[in-house]
mmCIF file of C-alpha atoms in Angstrom:
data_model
loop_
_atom_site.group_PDB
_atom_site.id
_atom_site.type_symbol
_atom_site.label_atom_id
_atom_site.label_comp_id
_atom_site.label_asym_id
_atom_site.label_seq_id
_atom_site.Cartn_x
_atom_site.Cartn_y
_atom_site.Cartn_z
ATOM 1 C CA UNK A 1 32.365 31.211 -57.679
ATOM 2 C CA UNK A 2 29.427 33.722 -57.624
ATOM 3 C CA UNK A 3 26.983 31.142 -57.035
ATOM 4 C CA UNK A 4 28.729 29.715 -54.055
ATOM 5 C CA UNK A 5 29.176 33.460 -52.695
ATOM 6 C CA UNK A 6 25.418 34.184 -53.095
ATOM 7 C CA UNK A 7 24.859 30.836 -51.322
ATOM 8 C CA UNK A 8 27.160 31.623 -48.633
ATOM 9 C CA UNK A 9 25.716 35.315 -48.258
ATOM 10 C CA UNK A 10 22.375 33.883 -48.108
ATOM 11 C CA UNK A 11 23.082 31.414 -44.823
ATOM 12 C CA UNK A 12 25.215 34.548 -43.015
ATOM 13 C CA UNK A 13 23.459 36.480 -41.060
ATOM 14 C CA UNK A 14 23.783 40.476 -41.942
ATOM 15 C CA UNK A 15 25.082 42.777 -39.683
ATOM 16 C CA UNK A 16 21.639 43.976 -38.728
ATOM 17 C CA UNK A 17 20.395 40.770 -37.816
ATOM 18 C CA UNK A 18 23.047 40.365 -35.776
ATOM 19 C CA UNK A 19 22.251 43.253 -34.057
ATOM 20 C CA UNK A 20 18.918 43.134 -33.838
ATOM 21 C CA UNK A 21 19.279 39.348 -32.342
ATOM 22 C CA UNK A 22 21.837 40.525 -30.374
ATOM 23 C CA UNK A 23 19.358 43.354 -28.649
ATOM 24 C CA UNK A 24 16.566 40.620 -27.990
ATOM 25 C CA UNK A 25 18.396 38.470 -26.588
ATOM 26 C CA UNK A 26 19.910 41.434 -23.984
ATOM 27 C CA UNK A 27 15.586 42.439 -23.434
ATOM 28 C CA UNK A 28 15.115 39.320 -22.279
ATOM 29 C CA UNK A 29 17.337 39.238 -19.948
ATOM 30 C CA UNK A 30 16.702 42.458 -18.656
ATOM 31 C CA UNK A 31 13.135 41.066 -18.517
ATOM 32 C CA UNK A 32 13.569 38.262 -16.836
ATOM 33 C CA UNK A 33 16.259 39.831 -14.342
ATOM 34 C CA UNK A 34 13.334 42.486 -13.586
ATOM 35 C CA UNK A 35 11.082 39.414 -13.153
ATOM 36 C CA UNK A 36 13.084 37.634 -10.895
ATOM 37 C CA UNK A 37 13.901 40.997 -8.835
ATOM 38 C CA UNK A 38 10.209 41.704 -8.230
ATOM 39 C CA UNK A 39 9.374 38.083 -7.636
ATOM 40 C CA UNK A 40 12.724 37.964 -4.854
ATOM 41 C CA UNK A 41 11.530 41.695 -3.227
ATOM 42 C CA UNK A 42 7.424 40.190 -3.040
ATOM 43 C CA UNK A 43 9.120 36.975 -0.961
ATOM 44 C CA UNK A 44 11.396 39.164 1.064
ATOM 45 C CA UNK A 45 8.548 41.210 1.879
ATOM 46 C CA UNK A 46 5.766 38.886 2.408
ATOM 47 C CA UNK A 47 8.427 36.907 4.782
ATOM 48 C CA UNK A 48 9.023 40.077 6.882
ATOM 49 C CA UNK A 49 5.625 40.763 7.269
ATOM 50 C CA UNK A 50 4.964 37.060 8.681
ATOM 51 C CA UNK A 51 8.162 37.577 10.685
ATOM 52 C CA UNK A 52 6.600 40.843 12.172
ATOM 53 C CA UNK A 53 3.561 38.915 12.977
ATOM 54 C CA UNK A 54 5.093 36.087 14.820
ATOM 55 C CA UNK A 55 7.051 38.766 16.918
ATOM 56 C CA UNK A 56 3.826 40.375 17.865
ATOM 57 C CA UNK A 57 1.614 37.393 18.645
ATOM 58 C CA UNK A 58 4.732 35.983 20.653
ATOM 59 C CA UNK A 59 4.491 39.296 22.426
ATOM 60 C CA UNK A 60 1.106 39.731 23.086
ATOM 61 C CA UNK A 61 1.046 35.943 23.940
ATOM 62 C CA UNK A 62 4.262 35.503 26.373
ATOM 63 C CA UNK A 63 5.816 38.373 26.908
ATOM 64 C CA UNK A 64 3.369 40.555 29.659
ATOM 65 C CA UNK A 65 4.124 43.311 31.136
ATOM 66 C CA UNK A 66 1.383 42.640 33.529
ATOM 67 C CA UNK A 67 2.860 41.499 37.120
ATOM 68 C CA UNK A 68 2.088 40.854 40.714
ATOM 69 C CA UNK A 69 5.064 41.815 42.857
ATOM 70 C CA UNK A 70 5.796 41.151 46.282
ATOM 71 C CA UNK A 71 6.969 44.479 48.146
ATOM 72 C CA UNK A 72 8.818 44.025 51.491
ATOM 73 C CA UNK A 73 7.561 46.568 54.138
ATOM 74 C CA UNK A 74 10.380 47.255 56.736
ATOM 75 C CA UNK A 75 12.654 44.317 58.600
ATOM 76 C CA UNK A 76 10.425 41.766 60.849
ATOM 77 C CA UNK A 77 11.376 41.212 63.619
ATOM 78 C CA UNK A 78 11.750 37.964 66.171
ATOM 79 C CA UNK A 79 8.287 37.638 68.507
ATOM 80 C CA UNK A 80 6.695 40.320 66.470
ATOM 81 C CA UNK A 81 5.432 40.562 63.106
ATOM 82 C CA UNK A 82 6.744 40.936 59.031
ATOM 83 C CA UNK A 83 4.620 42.810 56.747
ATOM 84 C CA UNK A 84 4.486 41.778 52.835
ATOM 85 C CA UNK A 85 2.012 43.758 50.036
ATOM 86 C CA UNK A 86 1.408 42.362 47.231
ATOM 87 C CA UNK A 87 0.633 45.102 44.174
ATOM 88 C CA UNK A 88 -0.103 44.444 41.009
ATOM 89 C CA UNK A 89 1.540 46.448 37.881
ATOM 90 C CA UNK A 90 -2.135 46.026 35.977
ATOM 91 C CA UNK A 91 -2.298 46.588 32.428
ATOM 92 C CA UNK A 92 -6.034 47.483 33.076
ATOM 93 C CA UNK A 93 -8.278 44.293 31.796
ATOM 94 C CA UNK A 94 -7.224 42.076 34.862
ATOM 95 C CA UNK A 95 -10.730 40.849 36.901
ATOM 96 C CA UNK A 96 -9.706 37.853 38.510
ATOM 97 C CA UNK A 97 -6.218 36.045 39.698
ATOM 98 C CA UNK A 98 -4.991 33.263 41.823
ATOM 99 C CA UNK A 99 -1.580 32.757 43.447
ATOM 100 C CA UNK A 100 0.179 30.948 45.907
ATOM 101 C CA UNK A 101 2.269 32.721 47.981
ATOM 102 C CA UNK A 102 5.321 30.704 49.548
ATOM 103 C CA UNK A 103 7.541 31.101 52.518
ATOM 104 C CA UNK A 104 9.842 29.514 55.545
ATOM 105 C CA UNK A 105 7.653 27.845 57.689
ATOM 106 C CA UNK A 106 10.276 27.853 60.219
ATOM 107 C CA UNK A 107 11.106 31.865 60.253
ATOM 108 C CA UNK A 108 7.024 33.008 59.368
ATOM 109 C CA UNK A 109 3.901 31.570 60.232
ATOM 110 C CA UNK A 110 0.165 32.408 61.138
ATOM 111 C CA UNK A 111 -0.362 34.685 57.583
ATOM 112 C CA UNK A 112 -3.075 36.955 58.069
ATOM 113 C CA UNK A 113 -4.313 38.312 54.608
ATOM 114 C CA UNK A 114 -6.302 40.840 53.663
ATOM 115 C CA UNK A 115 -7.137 43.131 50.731
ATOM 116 C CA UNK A 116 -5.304 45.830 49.922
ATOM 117 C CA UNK A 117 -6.396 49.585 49.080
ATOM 118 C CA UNK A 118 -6.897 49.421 45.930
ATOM 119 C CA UNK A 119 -8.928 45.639 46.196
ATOM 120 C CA UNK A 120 -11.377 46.699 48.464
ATOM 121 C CA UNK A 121 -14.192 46.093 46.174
ATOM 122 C CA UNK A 122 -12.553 42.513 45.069
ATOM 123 C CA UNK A 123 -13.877 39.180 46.743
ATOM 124 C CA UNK A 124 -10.871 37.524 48.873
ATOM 125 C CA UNK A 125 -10.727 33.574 49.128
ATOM 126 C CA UNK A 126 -7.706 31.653 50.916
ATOM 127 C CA UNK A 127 -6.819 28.264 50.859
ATOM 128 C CA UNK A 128 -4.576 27.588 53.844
ATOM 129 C CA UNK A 129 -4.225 23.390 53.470
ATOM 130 C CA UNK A 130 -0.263 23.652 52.820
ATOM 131 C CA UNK A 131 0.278 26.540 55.593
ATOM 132 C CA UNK A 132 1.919 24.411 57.076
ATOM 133 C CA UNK A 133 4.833 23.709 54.903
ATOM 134 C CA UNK A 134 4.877 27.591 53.965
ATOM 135 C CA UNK A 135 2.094 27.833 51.383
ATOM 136 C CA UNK A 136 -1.156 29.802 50.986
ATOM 137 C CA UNK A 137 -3.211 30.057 48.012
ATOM 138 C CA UNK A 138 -4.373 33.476 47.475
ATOM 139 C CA UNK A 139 -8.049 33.903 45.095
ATOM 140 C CA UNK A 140 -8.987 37.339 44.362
ATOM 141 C CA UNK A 141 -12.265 38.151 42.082
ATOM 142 C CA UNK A 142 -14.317 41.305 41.181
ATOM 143 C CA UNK A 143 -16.879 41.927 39.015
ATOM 144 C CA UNK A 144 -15.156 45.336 37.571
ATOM 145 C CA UNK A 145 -11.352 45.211 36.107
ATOM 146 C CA UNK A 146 -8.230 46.758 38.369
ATOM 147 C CA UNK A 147 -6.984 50.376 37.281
ATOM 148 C CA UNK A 148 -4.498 50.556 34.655
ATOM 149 C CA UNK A 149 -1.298 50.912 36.241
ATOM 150 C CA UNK A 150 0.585 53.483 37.056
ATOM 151 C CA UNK A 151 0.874 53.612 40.017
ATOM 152 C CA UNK A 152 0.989 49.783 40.987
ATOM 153 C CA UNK A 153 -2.305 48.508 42.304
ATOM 154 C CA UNK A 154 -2.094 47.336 46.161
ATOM 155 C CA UNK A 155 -3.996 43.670 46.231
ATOM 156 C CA UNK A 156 -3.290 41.776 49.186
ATOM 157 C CA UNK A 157 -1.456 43.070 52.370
ATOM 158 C CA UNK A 158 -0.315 39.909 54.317
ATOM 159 C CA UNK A 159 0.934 40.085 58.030
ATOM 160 C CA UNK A 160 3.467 36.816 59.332
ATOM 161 C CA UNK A 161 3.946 36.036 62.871
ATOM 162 C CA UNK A 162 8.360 36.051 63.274
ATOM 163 C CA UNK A 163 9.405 33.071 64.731
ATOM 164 C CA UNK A 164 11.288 34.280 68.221
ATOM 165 C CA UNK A 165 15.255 33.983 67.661
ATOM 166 C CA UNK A 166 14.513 33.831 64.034
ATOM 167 C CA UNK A 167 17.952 34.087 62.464
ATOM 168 C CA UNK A 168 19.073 37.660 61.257
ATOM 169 C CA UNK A 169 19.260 37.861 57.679
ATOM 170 C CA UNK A 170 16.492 37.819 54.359
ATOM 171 C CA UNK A 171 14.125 35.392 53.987
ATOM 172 C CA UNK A 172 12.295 34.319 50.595
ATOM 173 C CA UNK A 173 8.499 35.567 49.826
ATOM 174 C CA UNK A 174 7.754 33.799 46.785
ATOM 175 C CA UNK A 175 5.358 32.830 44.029
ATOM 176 C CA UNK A 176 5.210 29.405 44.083
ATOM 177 C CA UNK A 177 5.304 27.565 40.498
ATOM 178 C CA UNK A 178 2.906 25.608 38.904
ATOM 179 C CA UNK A 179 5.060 22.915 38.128
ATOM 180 C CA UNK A 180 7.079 22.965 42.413
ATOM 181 C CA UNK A 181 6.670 19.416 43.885
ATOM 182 C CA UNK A 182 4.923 18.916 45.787
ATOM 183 C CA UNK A 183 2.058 19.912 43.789
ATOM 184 C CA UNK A 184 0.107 23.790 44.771
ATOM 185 C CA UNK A 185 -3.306 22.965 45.101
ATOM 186 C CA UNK A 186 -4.265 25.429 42.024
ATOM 187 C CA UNK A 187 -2.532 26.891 39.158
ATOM 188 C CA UNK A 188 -1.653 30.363 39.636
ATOM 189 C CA UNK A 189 -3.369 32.497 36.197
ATOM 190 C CA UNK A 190 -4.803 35.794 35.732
ATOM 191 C CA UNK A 191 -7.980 36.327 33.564
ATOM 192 C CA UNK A 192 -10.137 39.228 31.983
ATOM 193 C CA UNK A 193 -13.501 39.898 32.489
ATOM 194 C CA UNK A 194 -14.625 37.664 30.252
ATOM 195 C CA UNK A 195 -12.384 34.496 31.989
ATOM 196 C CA UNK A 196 -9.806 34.768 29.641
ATOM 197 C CA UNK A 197 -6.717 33.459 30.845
ATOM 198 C CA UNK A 198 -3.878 36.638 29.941
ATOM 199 C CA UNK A 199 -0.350 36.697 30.279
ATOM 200 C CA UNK A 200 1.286 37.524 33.589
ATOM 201 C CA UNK A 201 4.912 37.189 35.423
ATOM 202 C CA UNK A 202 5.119 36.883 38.899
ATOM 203 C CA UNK A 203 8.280 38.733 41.198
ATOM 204 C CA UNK A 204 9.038 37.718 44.677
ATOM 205 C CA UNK A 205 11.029 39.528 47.403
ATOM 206 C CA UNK A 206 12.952 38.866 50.215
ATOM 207 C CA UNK A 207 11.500 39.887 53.914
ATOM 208 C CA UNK A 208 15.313 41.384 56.131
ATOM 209 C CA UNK A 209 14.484 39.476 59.708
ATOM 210 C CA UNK A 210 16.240 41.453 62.334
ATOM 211 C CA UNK A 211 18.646 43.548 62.353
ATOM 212 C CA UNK A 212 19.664 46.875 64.611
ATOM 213 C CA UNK A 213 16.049 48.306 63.679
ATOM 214 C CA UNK A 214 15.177 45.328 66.120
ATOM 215 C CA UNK A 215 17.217 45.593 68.929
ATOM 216 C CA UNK A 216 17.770 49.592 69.075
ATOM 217 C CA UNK A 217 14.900 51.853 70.400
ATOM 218 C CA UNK A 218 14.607 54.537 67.942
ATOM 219 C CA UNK A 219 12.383 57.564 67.281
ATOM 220 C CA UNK A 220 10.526 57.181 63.914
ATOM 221 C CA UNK A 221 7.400 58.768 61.845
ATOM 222 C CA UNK A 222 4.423 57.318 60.914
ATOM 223 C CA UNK A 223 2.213 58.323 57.817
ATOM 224 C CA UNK A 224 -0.102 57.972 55.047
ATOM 225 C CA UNK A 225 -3.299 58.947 53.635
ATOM 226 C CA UNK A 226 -7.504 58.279 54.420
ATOM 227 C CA UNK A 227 -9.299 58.454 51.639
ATOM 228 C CA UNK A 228 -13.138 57.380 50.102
ATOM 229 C CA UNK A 229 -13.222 54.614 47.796
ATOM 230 C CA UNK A 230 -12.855 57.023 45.081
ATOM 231 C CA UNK A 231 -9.010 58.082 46.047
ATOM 232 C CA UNK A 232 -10.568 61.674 47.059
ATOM 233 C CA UNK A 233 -8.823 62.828 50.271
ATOM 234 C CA UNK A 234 -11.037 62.960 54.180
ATOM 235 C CA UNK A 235 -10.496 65.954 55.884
ATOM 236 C CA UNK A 236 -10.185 66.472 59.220
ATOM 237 C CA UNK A 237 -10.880 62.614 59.890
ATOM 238 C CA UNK A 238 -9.389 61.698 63.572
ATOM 239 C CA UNK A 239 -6.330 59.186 63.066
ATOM 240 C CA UNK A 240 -5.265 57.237 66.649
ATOM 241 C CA UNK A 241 -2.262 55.127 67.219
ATOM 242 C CA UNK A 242 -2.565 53.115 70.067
ATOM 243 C CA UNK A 243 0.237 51.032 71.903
ATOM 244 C CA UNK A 244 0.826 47.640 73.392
ATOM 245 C CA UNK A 245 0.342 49.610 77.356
ATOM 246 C CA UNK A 246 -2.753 51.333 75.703
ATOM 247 C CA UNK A 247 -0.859 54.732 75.778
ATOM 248 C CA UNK A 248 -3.142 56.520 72.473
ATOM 249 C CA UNK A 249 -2.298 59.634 70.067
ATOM 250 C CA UNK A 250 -4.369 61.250 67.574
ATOM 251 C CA UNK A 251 -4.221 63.527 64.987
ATOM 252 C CA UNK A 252 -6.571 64.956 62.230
ATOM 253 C CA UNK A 253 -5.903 64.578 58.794
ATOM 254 C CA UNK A 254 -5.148 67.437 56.223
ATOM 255 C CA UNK A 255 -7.431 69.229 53.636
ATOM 256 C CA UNK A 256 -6.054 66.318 50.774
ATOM 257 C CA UNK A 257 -6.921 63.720 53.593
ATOM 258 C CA UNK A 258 -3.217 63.147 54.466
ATOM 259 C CA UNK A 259 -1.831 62.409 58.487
ATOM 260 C CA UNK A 260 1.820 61.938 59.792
ATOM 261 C CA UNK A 261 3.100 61.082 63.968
ATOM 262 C CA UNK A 262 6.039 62.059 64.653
ATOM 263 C CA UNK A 263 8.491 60.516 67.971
ATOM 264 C CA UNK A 264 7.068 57.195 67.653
ATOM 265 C CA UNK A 265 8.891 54.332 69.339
ATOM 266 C CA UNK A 266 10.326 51.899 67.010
ATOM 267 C CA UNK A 267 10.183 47.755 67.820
ATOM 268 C CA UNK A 268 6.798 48.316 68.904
ATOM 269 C CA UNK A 269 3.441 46.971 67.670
ATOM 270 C CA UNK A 270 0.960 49.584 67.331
ATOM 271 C CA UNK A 271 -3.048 49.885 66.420
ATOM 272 C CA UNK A 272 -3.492 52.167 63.937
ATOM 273 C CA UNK A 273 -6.967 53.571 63.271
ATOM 274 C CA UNK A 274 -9.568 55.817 61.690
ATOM 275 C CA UNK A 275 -12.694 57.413 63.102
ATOM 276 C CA UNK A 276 -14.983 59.283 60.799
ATOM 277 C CA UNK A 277 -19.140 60.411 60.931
ATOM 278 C CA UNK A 278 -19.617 59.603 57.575
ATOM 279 C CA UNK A 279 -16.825 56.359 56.433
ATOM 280 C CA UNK A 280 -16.048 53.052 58.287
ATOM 281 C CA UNK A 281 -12.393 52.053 58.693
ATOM 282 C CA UNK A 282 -11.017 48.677 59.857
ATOM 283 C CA UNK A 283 -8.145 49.266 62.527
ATOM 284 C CA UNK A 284 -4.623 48.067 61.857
ATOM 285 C CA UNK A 285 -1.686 46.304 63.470
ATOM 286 C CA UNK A 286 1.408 47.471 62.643
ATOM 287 C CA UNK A 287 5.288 46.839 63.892
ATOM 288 C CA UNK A 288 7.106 49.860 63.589
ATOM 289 C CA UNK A 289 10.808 49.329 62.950
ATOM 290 C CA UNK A 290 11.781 52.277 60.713
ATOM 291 C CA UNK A 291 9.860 55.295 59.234
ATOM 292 C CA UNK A 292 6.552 53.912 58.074
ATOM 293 C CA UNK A 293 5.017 55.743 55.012
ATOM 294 C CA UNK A 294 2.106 55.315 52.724
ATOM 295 C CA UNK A 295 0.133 53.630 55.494
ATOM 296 C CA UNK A 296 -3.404 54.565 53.991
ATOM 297 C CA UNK A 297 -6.893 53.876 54.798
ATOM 298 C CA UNK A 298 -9.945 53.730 52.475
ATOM 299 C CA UNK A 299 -12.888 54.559 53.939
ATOM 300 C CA UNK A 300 -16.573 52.385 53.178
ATOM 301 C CA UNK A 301 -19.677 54.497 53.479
#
């Protein structure tokens, strides 16, 4: 009997052992739960960080905030003419972009385009093969990059003769797709000084033809500013508006280079002008249907 309760205490673990086993067995969990909690938290982590970088190259890739917009200047109306500016909301690294600007043949024709105030220094080319179903491709190039933005940068000014009887209502200036059928005759991209192509969306407008602007004689203002190159206001430079019966007004700017007529007949054409000894300006034609602000000149030594 004592031998077989020696054996049997010698194969029993003591209470100790027990315990002590017991105890490893709970560090190595605690171990390997650690373990596994670092290892999960290094994946979670390393997967947001690739996460954040796909967000940001998807952003800086197709998501600009870079974009030519077409802005509307007052109603156009039938016999006379519609005015359309397009500006650019620059980002500051643009140098070079093509468009093609599309419209209703049947409502506008004969586009006249030229560069806007803030483009003056920027080589215009046109293509004008698809004119005639209501297309013109606009190229515009520079050897410097366009002014970071705000305000929005004033490219392209474009004047459309109004079809006579042209039905009242808004008519689509667009920025025709890459992809439209039939086929632009180029791609419309932006690129840096370097020819990089960079991200940029595109807005159209619609042009209001008609309305009671055109058929009621109203008394309206005309204004703006004539500045150098530089944006640094003219004084006293002689502004002249001149009208279809070659009736003329003129006024001198103020000491910031700005100039406002007042009692000006509205549904009229008008040339607007600038005459300075020092700065060249080219003359404008206008329609005035409402009041006509930020008409500006820049002036070329």
């Amino acid at each position: 009997m004592n031998m077989v309760s020696t054996s049997q205490r010698q194969y029993r673990p003591s209470k100790q052992n027990r315990l002590t086993k017991t105890i490893g067995l709970e560090d190595l969990r605690a171990r390997f739960a650690v373990s596994f909690a670092v290892l999960l938290l290094s994946c979670l982590l390393q997967t947001s960080v690739f996460a954040r970088g796909s967000v940001t190259e998807s952003a800086s890739l197709g998501l600009a905030t870079r974009t030519f917009k077409v802005v509307t200047i007052g109603p156009g109306c039938g016999g006379f003419f519609g005015h359309v500016r397009i500006d650019l909301e620059s980002e500051g690294n643009e140098a070079g972009a093509g468009f093609t600007i599309g419209f209703d043949p049947t409502i506008l024709s004969n586009p006249e385009v030229t560069v806007g105030a803030n483009a003056l220094s920027w080589a215009l080319t046109l293509n004008e093969s698809q004119v005639g179903i209501g297309r013109i491709f606009i190229l515009l190039d520079s050897s410097t990059t366009a002014a970071l933005s705000p305000p929005d940068r004033r490219m392209v000014n474009i004047r459309f003769d109004v079809a006579p009887g042209a039905p009242v209502g808004p008519t689509s200036i667009t920025f025709v797709p890459n992809d439209a059928s039939p086929a632009v005759v180029k791609a419309q991209s932006t690129s840096d000084s370097l020819g990089n192509l960079i991200p940029t969306a595109y807005q159209g407008a619609d042009l209001m033809i008609g309305g009671t602007a055109c058929t009621t004689s109203t008394r309206v203002s005309v204004s703006g500013r004539v500045t150098t190159s530089t944006g640094v206001g003219i004084r006293n430079a002689g502004v002249f508006i001149t009208d279809s019966d070659g009736n003329q007004r003129k006024v001198l700017t103020s000491s910031l280079g700005y100039y406002q007529f007042d009692e000006i007949d509205s549904g009229k054409s008008y040339v607007i002008g600038v005459s300075s000894r020092r700065y060249r300006f080219a003359s404008r034609v206008v329609q005035v249907i409402d009041n006509l602000t930020d008409l500006d000149f820049v002036g070329l030594e």
